[in-house]
Amino acid sequence: MGMTYIPSTLSEALHLRAETGARPLAGGTDMMVQSKRGIGLAPEFPYPVMIISGLEELRGITKHEDGSVEIGALASPAEIAASDIVPWHVRMAAAGMGAVALRNSATIGGNIGNASPKGDLPQPLILLDADVILVSLRGETKMKLDDFILGSKKTALKDDEIIRSVIIPPHEFTYSFYRKIGMRRANAISKLSLSAAAVVRDGEILDFRAASGASGPKVIRSYSAEAIIRGRRVEDIPEVLDGFLEAWNAAISPHAMPQYRRNTTRRMLSHFLSSIHDGAEAGIIS
Amino acid sequence: MVSRIEFSVNGRKTVFSGNPLTRLIDVLREDLSLTGVKEGCGEGECGACSVIKDGRLVTSCIIPVGAVNGSEILTIEGIRDTDKGRCLVDAFAEGGAVQCGFCIPGMVMAAYALLSSNPNPSEEDIRRGISGNICRCTGYDLIVESIKLAVRKGGDLWA
C-alpha cells in the first residue's frame, strides 16, 4: 500500500509527484470506487496517492482574450454545465453525467486522466480540438487532447506531470449536435455518444466535424472522413453522404453490440447532415 | 500515514487524525455517531449517504476525509432541527413519502440542496434533483409529492 499525501500548493504537489510518483486523486468518483474495500474500510491503492482537491491553482473557468476558454482540472461537471462561457457541446456532456452529487464531486481532470472509453467529457473536447495543459517541475506542456488520450485507460501523462487545465479554442458553428445514449436519464454510463458540428456560409460547408464516444478504445474522430464533407456544397450532401457514413463506420470500433452502435451512429450522423441539407434553421439540431 | 484534517460537521469543529483515505461516511458514522448517514451501494450511485459539503450535495461514501480539510459538512442530523429541515421532515411524514426509510435521509438532503438553490422547482426539477437517490419501496411519486408539499408549506423559507 502506497503513502497518501495532501499537498496544499501546486508547487508542493509537483515536488511530490516528481519525487514519489504519487497519483493525483481529486473527486474520487472513479478512484475511490475502483479501490473500495467495503464498509468501514479505507480504499487501498497499490501506489502512492495525493489528494489534490484543495489546490486553488487548478480551479476556475476563464475566457481568454483570443476567445479560447480554459477550464481548470478541478472544475466539476456541475460548474461546467452551469457556466455560460463554456461551449455548448461541453456543457451538454457535463450536464448529462451521473446525477447531482456526482456532478458536484467529479472533475474534468479526472474524467480525462482516467481515460475511460465511456468518459463523457473527452468526446466534445476532442470535437472542439481542445488542448490539455500538463505541468511538472520541468515546466508546462500543451498537447492536443486527442493525442494525450492514447487508448482505453491510457494517456501520455508522464510520471512527473499533473493535468493543469484544458483549453478550448474559439469556434462558431452554424449547426451543432450532441447526443448521449444511456440506459436511464440519470446515473447512466454512456452506451454511445456523438457530437457533430458544421460551419456553413453561402451554401458551402466550410467546416464539418464529428466525435464518437464509447465507440472504440478512445473517442473517435476521423479527419479523413470529415474531409469528405468539408468544402462541399450543401446541395451535394446526398451525393457524398453514403461515402462519408461508410468511412465513419470504418473508423469506429465498438467492442460490444457493434451492430447496434454502428447503426445508431450512422443514423445520428445521417440525421445531422440531412437536416443541414434540408435547410434546417441554424443552431442546435435535435 | 496519519494526517490531521480539520473540518466542521453540522457547525461543530472536528479534527480527524488518521488515514486520509478513510471514507467520509465512516468518519461520520463510526467516529461521530451520525448514523442518519446510510450506506447503500458504497459507490456513489444510490445517494443514501448524501451529505452537503460546502453547500453542494455529495455522496460521502466516495469522498476521502483528506478531501474535506476546511470544509463544512451538513448531515441529516444537522438540518433536522432547522426550520427548513423540519419543513421537509414534516412534509415527508404528511405526504407518506416513507416506507422502509433507508433512502430517506439522503432524499431529504437532496431535497434540501434542491430547494435551497431552486425555491420553486417544477416536477421535472424535483425528479432531476433526486435522480441520484434510489428508493426501492415507494416508486418515488409520494416522495416527489412530499417535496412539492414542502415547497408549498415552506413558502418564503426557501426563497
CSV table of C-alpha atoms in Angstrom, one decimal, chain A:
chain,number,residue,atom,x,y,z
A,1,MET,CA,0.0,0.0,0.0
A,2,GLY,CA,1.3,3.4,-1.0
A,3,MET,CA,1.6,6.6,1.0
A,4,THR,CA,-1.0,9.2,0.9
A,5,TYR,CA,-0.2,12.9,0.7
A,6,ILE,CA,-2.2,16.1,0.9
A,7,PRO,CA,-0.3,18.9,-0.8
A,8,SER,CA,-1.5,22.4,-0.1
A,9,THR,CA,0.0,24.1,-3.1
A,10,LEU,CA,0.6,23.1,-6.8
A,11,SER,CA,4.3,23.5,-6.3
A,12,GLU,CA,4.2,21.1,-3.4
A,13,ALA,CA,2.2,18.7,-5.5
A,14,LEU,CA,4.7,18.8,-8.3
A,15,HIS,CA,7.6,18.1,-6.0
A,16,LEU,CA,5.6,15.1,-4.5
A,17,ARG,CA,4.8,13.9,-8.0
A,18,ALA,CA,8.4,14.1,-9.2
A,19,GLU,CA,9.8,12.5,-6.0
A,20,THR,CA,7.3,9.8,-5.2
A,21,GLY,CA,5.3,9.4,-8.4
A,22,ALA,CA,2.1,9.9,-6.3
A,23,ARG,CA,-1.0,9.8,-8.4
A,24,PRO,CA,-3.5,12.7,-8.1
A,25,LEU,CA,-6.9,11.9,-6.6
A,26,ALA,CA,-9.5,14.7,-6.9
A,27,GLY,CA,-13.2,13.9,-6.8
A,28,GLY,CA,-12.6,10.2,-6.2
A,29,THR,CA,-15.7,9.2,-8.2
A,30,ASP,CA,-13.6,6.8,-10.2
A,31,MET,CA,-10.6,6.0,-8.0
A,32,MET,CA,-12.4,5.6,-4.7
A,33,VAL,CA,-14.9,3.2,-6.4
A,34,GLN,CA,-12.2,1.2,-8.2
A,35,SER,CA,-10.2,0.7,-5.0
A,36,LYS,CA,-13.1,0.3,-2.5
A,37,ARG,CA,-12.8,-2.4,0.1
A,38,GLY,CA,-16.2,-2.2,1.8
A,39,ILE,CA,-18.0,-0.7,4.8
A,40,GLY,CA,-15.7,0.8,7.4
A,41,LEU,CA,-12.5,0.2,5.4
A,42,ALA,CA,-10.5,2.9,3.6
A,43,PRO,CA,-9.7,2.2,0.0
A,44,GLU,CA,-6.1,0.9,-0.7
A,45,PHE,CA,-4.1,1.9,-3.7
A,46,PRO,CA,-1.0,-0.1,-4.8
A,47,TYR,CA,0.8,3.1,-5.5
A,48,PRO,CA,1.2,6.4,-3.6
A,49,VAL,CA,-1.6,8.9,-3.9
A,50,MET,CA,-2.0,12.6,-3.3
A,51,ILE,CA,-5.3,14.2,-2.6
A,52,ILE,CA,-5.3,17.4,-4.7
A,53,SER,CA,-8.9,18.6,-4.3
A,54,GLY,CA,-7.7,21.6,-2.3
A,55,LEU,CA,-5.4,23.1,-4.9
A,56,GLU,CA,-6.7,26.5,-5.8
A,57,GLU,CA,-4.3,26.7,-8.8
A,58,LEU,CA,-6.3,24.1,-10.6
A,59,ARG,CA,-9.7,25.7,-10.2
A,60,GLY,CA,-11.7,28.1,-12.2
A,61,ILE,CA,-13.1,28.6,-15.7
A,62,THR,CA,-11.7,31.5,-17.7
A,63,LYS,CA,-12.3,33.1,-21.1
A,64,HIS,CA,-9.1,34.4,-22.6
A,65,GLU,CA,-8.8,37.4,-24.9
A,66,ASP,CA,-8.5,35.3,-28.0
A,67,GLY,CA,-11.9,33.8,-27.2
A,68,SER,CA,-10.5,30.4,-26.0
A,69,VAL,CA,-11.9,29.0,-22.8
A,70,GLU,CA,-9.7,27.5,-20.2
A,71,ILE,CA,-11.2,25.0,-17.7
A,72,GLY,CA,-9.1,24.2,-14.6
A,73,ALA,CA,-8.5,20.5,-13.9
A,74,LEU,CA,-10.6,20.6,-10.7
A,75,ALA,CA,-13.7,22.1,-12.3
A,76,SER,CA,-16.7,19.9,-11.7
A,77,PRO,CA,-19.3,18.9,-14.2
A,78,ALA,CA,-21.8,21.0,-12.2
A,79,GLU,CA,-19.6,24.1,-12.6
A,80,ILE,CA,-19.0,23.3,-16.3
A,81,ALA,CA,-22.7,22.7,-17.0
A,82,ALA,CA,-23.7,26.0,-15.3
A,83,SER,CA,-21.0,28.2,-16.9
A,84,ASP,CA,-22.2,30.5,-19.7
A,85,ILE,CA,-18.6,30.8,-21.2
A,86,VAL,CA,-18.2,27.0,-21.7
A,87,PRO,CA,-19.0,25.9,-25.3
A,88,TRP,CA,-22.4,24.2,-25.7
A,89,HIS,CA,-21.2,20.7,-26.6
A,90,VAL,CA,-19.1,20.5,-23.4
A,91,ARG,CA,-21.9,21.9,-21.2
A,92,MET,CA,-24.3,19.3,-22.7
A,93,ALA,CA,-21.9,16.4,-21.9
A,94,ALA,CA,-21.3,17.8,-18.3
A,95,ALA,CA,-25.0,18.1,-17.6
A,96,GLY,CA,-25.6,14.5,-18.7
A,97,MET,CA,-23.0,13.0,-16.3
A,98,GLY,CA,-24.2,10.8,-13.4
A,99,ALA,CA,-26.6,12.7,-11.1
A,100,VAL,CA,-26.5,15.8,-8.9
A,101,ALA,CA,-24.0,14.6,-6.3
A,102,LEU,CA,-21.6,13.0,-8.8
A,103,ARG,CA,-21.6,16.2,-10.9
A,104,ASN,CA,-20.6,18.1,-7.7
A,105,SER,CA,-17.7,15.8,-7.0
A,106,ALA,CA,-16.2,14.6,-10.3
A,107,THR,CA,-13.6,16.7,-12.1
A,108,ILE,CA,-12.7,17.3,-15.7
A,109,GLY,CA,-9.1,16.5,-14.9
A,110,GLY,CA,-10.2,13.1,-13.5
A,111,ASN,CA,-12.5,12.4,-16.4
A,112,ILE,CA,-9.6,13.0,-18.9
A,113,GLY,CA,-6.9,11.3,-16.8
A,114,ASN,CA,-9.0,8.2,-16.2
A,115,ALA,CA,-9.4,7.9,-20.0
A,116,SER,CA,-12.4,5.6,-19.8
A,117,PRO,CA,-13.7,4.9,-23.4
A,118,LYS,CA,-17.1,5.8,-21.9
A,119,GLY,CA,-16.0,9.1,-20.2
A,120,ASP,CA,-18.3,11.8,-21.2
A,121,LEU,CA,-16.1,15.0,-21.4
A,122,PRO,CA,-13.3,13.9,-23.8
A,123,GLN,CA,-15.8,13.4,-26.6
A,124,PRO,CA,-17.0,17.1,-27.1
A,125,LEU,CA,-13.5,18.3,-26.1
A,126,ILE,CA,-11.9,16.3,-28.9
A,127,LEU,CA,-14.6,17.6,-31.3
A,128,LEU,CA,-13.6,21.1,-30.4
A,129,ASP,CA,-9.8,20.4,-30.8
A,130,ALA,CA,-9.1,21.1,-27.2
A,131,ASP,CA,-5.6,21.1,-25.8
A,132,VAL,CA,-4.6,19.7,-22.4
A,133,ILE,CA,-2.1,21.7,-20.3
A,134,LEU,CA,0.3,19.4,-18.4
A,135,VAL,CA,2.5,20.8,-15.7
A,136,SER,CA,5.6,19.5,-14.0
A,137,LEU,CA,8.7,20.8,-12.3
A,138,ARG,CA,10.2,20.9,-15.8
A,139,GLY,CA,7.6,23.4,-17.0
A,140,GLU,CA,4.3,23.3,-18.9
A,141,THR,CA,3.4,21.3,-22.0
A,142,LYS,CA,0.5,21.8,-24.3
A,143,MET,CA,-0.8,18.9,-26.2
A,144,LYS,CA,-4.0,18.1,-28.2
A,145,LEU,CA,-6.3,16.1,-26.0
A,146,ASP,CA,-6.8,13.7,-29.0
A,147,ASP,CA,-3.0,12.9,-28.8
A,148,PHE,CA,-3.0,12.9,-25.0
A,149,ILE,CA,-5.6,10.1,-24.7
A,150,LEU,CA,-3.9,7.0,-26.2
A,151,GLY,CA,-6.5,4.4,-25.7
A,152,SER,CA,-8.7,2.7,-23.1
A,153,LYS,CA,-7.4,4.0,-19.7
A,154,LYS,CA,-4.1,5.0,-21.3
A,155,THR,CA,-2.8,8.6,-21.6
A,156,ALA,CA,0.5,10.2,-22.4
A,157,LEU,CA,0.8,11.6,-18.9
A,158,LYS,CA,4.4,11.4,-17.7
A,159,ASP,CA,5.3,10.2,-14.2
A,160,ASP,CA,6.1,13.7,-13.0
A,161,GLU,CA,3.2,15.6,-14.7
A,162,ILE,CA,-0.2,16.8,-13.5
A,163,ILE,CA,-3.1,17.8,-15.7
A,164,ARG,CA,-3.5,21.5,-15.0
A,165,SER,CA,-6.3,22.6,-17.4
A,166,VAL,CA,-8.0,22.2,-20.7
A,167,ILE,CA,-8.1,24.9,-23.3
A,168,ILE,CA,-10.9,25.0,-25.9
A,169,PRO,CA,-10.1,27.2,-28.9
A,170,PRO,CA,-12.7,29.6,-30.1
A,171,HIS,CA,-15.2,28.4,-32.7
A,172,GLU,CA,-18.6,29.5,-34.1
A,173,PHE,CA,-20.7,26.7,-35.6
A,174,THR,CA,-23.7,27.2,-37.8
A,175,TYR,CA,-25.1,23.8,-36.7
A,176,SER,CA,-24.4,21.7,-33.6
A,177,PHE,CA,-25.5,18.3,-32.4
A,178,TYR,CA,-25.0,16.3,-29.2
A,179,ARG,CA,-26.5,13.1,-28.1
A,180,LYS,CA,-25.7,10.7,-25.2
A,181,ILE,CA,-27.4,7.4,-25.2
A,182,GLY,CA,-27.6,5.6,-21.9
A,183,MET,CA,-29.9,3.2,-20.2
A,184,ARG,CA,-31.5,5.8,-18.0
A,185,ARG,CA,-31.6,9.6,-17.8
A,186,ALA,CA,-29.6,9.7,-14.6
A,187,ASN,CA,-26.6,7.7,-13.4
A,188,ALA,CA,-26.2,6.2,-16.8
A,189,ILE,CA,-22.8,5.3,-18.3
A,190,SER,CA,-22.8,6.2,-22.0
A,191,LYS,CA,-23.7,3.3,-24.3
A,192,LEU,CA,-22.9,5.6,-27.1
A,193,SER,CA,-22.4,9.3,-27.7
A,194,LEU,CA,-21.9,11.6,-30.6
A,195,SER,CA,-21.1,15.3,-31.2
A,196,ALA,CA,-21.2,16.9,-34.5
A,197,ALA,CA,-20.8,20.5,-35.8
A,198,ALA,CA,-20.7,22.3,-39.1
A,199,VAL,CA,-20.0,25.8,-40.4
A,200,VAL,CA,-22.0,26.7,-43.5
A,201,ARG,CA,-21.6,30.0,-45.4
A,202,ASP,CA,-23.5,30.8,-48.6
A,203,GLY,CA,-24.2,27.1,-49.2
A,204,GLU,CA,-20.7,26.0,-48.7
A,205,ILE,CA,-19.7,23.6,-45.8
A,206,LEU,CA,-16.5,25.4,-44.5
A,207,ASP,CA,-16.1,23.1,-41.5
A,208,PHE,CA,-17.5,19.8,-40.5
A,209,ARG,CA,-16.5,17.6,-37.7
A,210,ALA,CA,-17.9,14.7,-35.5
A,211,ALA,CA,-16.7,12.8,-32.5
A,212,SER,CA,-17.9,9.4,-31.4
A,213,GLY,CA,-17.8,8.4,-27.7
A,214,ALA,CA,-18.0,4.8,-26.4
A,215,SER,CA,-17.4,3.5,-29.9
A,216,GLY,CA,-13.8,2.3,-29.5
A,217,PRO,CA,-10.9,2.3,-27.1
A,218,LYS,CA,-11.0,6.1,-27.2
A,219,VAL,CA,-13.0,9.0,-28.6
A,220,ILE,CA,-13.0,8.7,-32.4
A,221,ARG,CA,-12.6,11.5,-34.8
A,222,SER,CA,-12.0,10.5,-38.4
A,223,TYR,CA,-10.3,13.5,-40.0
A,224,SER,CA,-10.3,11.8,-43.4
A,225,ALA,CA,-14.0,11.0,-43.2
A,226,GLU,CA,-14.7,14.6,-42.2
A,227,ALA,CA,-12.8,15.8,-45.3
A,228,ILE,CA,-15.3,14.0,-47.5
A,229,ILE,CA,-17.9,16.6,-46.3
A,230,ARG,CA,-15.8,19.6,-45.7
A,231,GLY,CA,-15.6,22.0,-48.7
A,232,ARG,CA,-18.6,20.5,-50.4
A,233,ARG,CA,-21.8,22.4,-51.1
A,234,VAL,CA,-25.0,21.8,-49.0
A,235,GLU,CA,-26.8,20.5,-52.1
A,236,ASP,CA,-24.1,17.9,-52.7
A,237,ILE,CA,-24.7,16.2,-49.3
A,238,PRO,CA,-26.9,13.4,-50.7
A,239,GLU,CA,-24.2,12.6,-53.2
A,240,VAL,CA,-21.4,12.2,-50.6
A,241,LEU,CA,-23.4,11.0,-47.6
A,242,ASP,CA,-23.1,7.3,-48.2
A,243,GLY,CA,-19.3,7.5,-48.8
A,244,PHE,CA,-18.9,9.6,-45.6
A,245,LEU,CA,-21.1,7.2,-43.5
A,246,GLU,CA,-19.0,4.3,-44.9
A,247,ALA,CA,-15.8,6.0,-43.9
A,248,TRP,CA,-17.0,6.8,-40.4
A,249,ASN,CA,-18.2,3.3,-39.9
A,250,ALA,CA,-14.8,2.0,-40.8
A,251,ALA,CA,-13.2,4.4,-38.3
A,252,ILE,CA,-15.2,3.3,-35.2
A,253,SER,CA,-14.6,0.0,-33.5
A,254,PRO,CA,-17.3,-0.6,-30.9
A,255,HIS,CA,-16.4,-3.6,-28.7
A,256,ALA,CA,-19.8,-4.8,-27.7
A,257,MET,CA,-23.1,-4.8,-29.5
A,258,PRO,CA,-21.3,-3.4,-32.5
A,259,GLN,CA,-24.3,-3.7,-34.9
A,260,TYR,CA,-26.3,-1.5,-32.6
A,261,ARG,CA,-23.6,1.0,-32.1
A,262,ARG,CA,-22.7,1.2,-35.8
A,263,ASN,CA,-26.3,1.5,-36.9
A,264,THR,CA,-27.2,4.2,-34.3
A,265,THR,CA,-24.1,6.2,-35.1
A,266,ARG,CA,-24.9,6.0,-38.8
A,267,ARG,CA,-28.5,7.2,-38.1
A,268,MET,CA,-27.4,10.2,-36.0
A,269,LEU,CA,-24.8,11.3,-38.5
A,270,SER,CA,-27.2,10.9,-41.3
A,271,HIS,CA,-29.9,12.9,-39.4
A,272,PHE,CA,-27.4,15.7,-38.7
A,273,LEU,CA,-26.3,16.0,-42.3
A,274,SER,CA,-29.7,15.5,-43.8
A,275,SER,CA,-31.1,18.3,-41.6
A,276,ILE,CA,-28.5,20.6,-42.9
A,277,HIS,CA,-29.3,19.6,-46.5
A,278,ASP,CA,-33.0,20.1,-45.9
A,279,GLY,CA,-32.4,23.7,-44.8
A,280,ALA,CA,-32.7,23.4,-41.0
A,281,GLU,CA,-32.6,26.6,-39.1
A,282,ALA,CA,-29.1,27.5,-37.9
A,283,GLY,CA,-28.4,26.4,-34.3
A,284,ILE,CA,-28.9,23.1,-32.5
A,285,ILE,CA,-30.1,20.1,-34.5
A,286,SER,CA,-32.1,18.0,-32.1
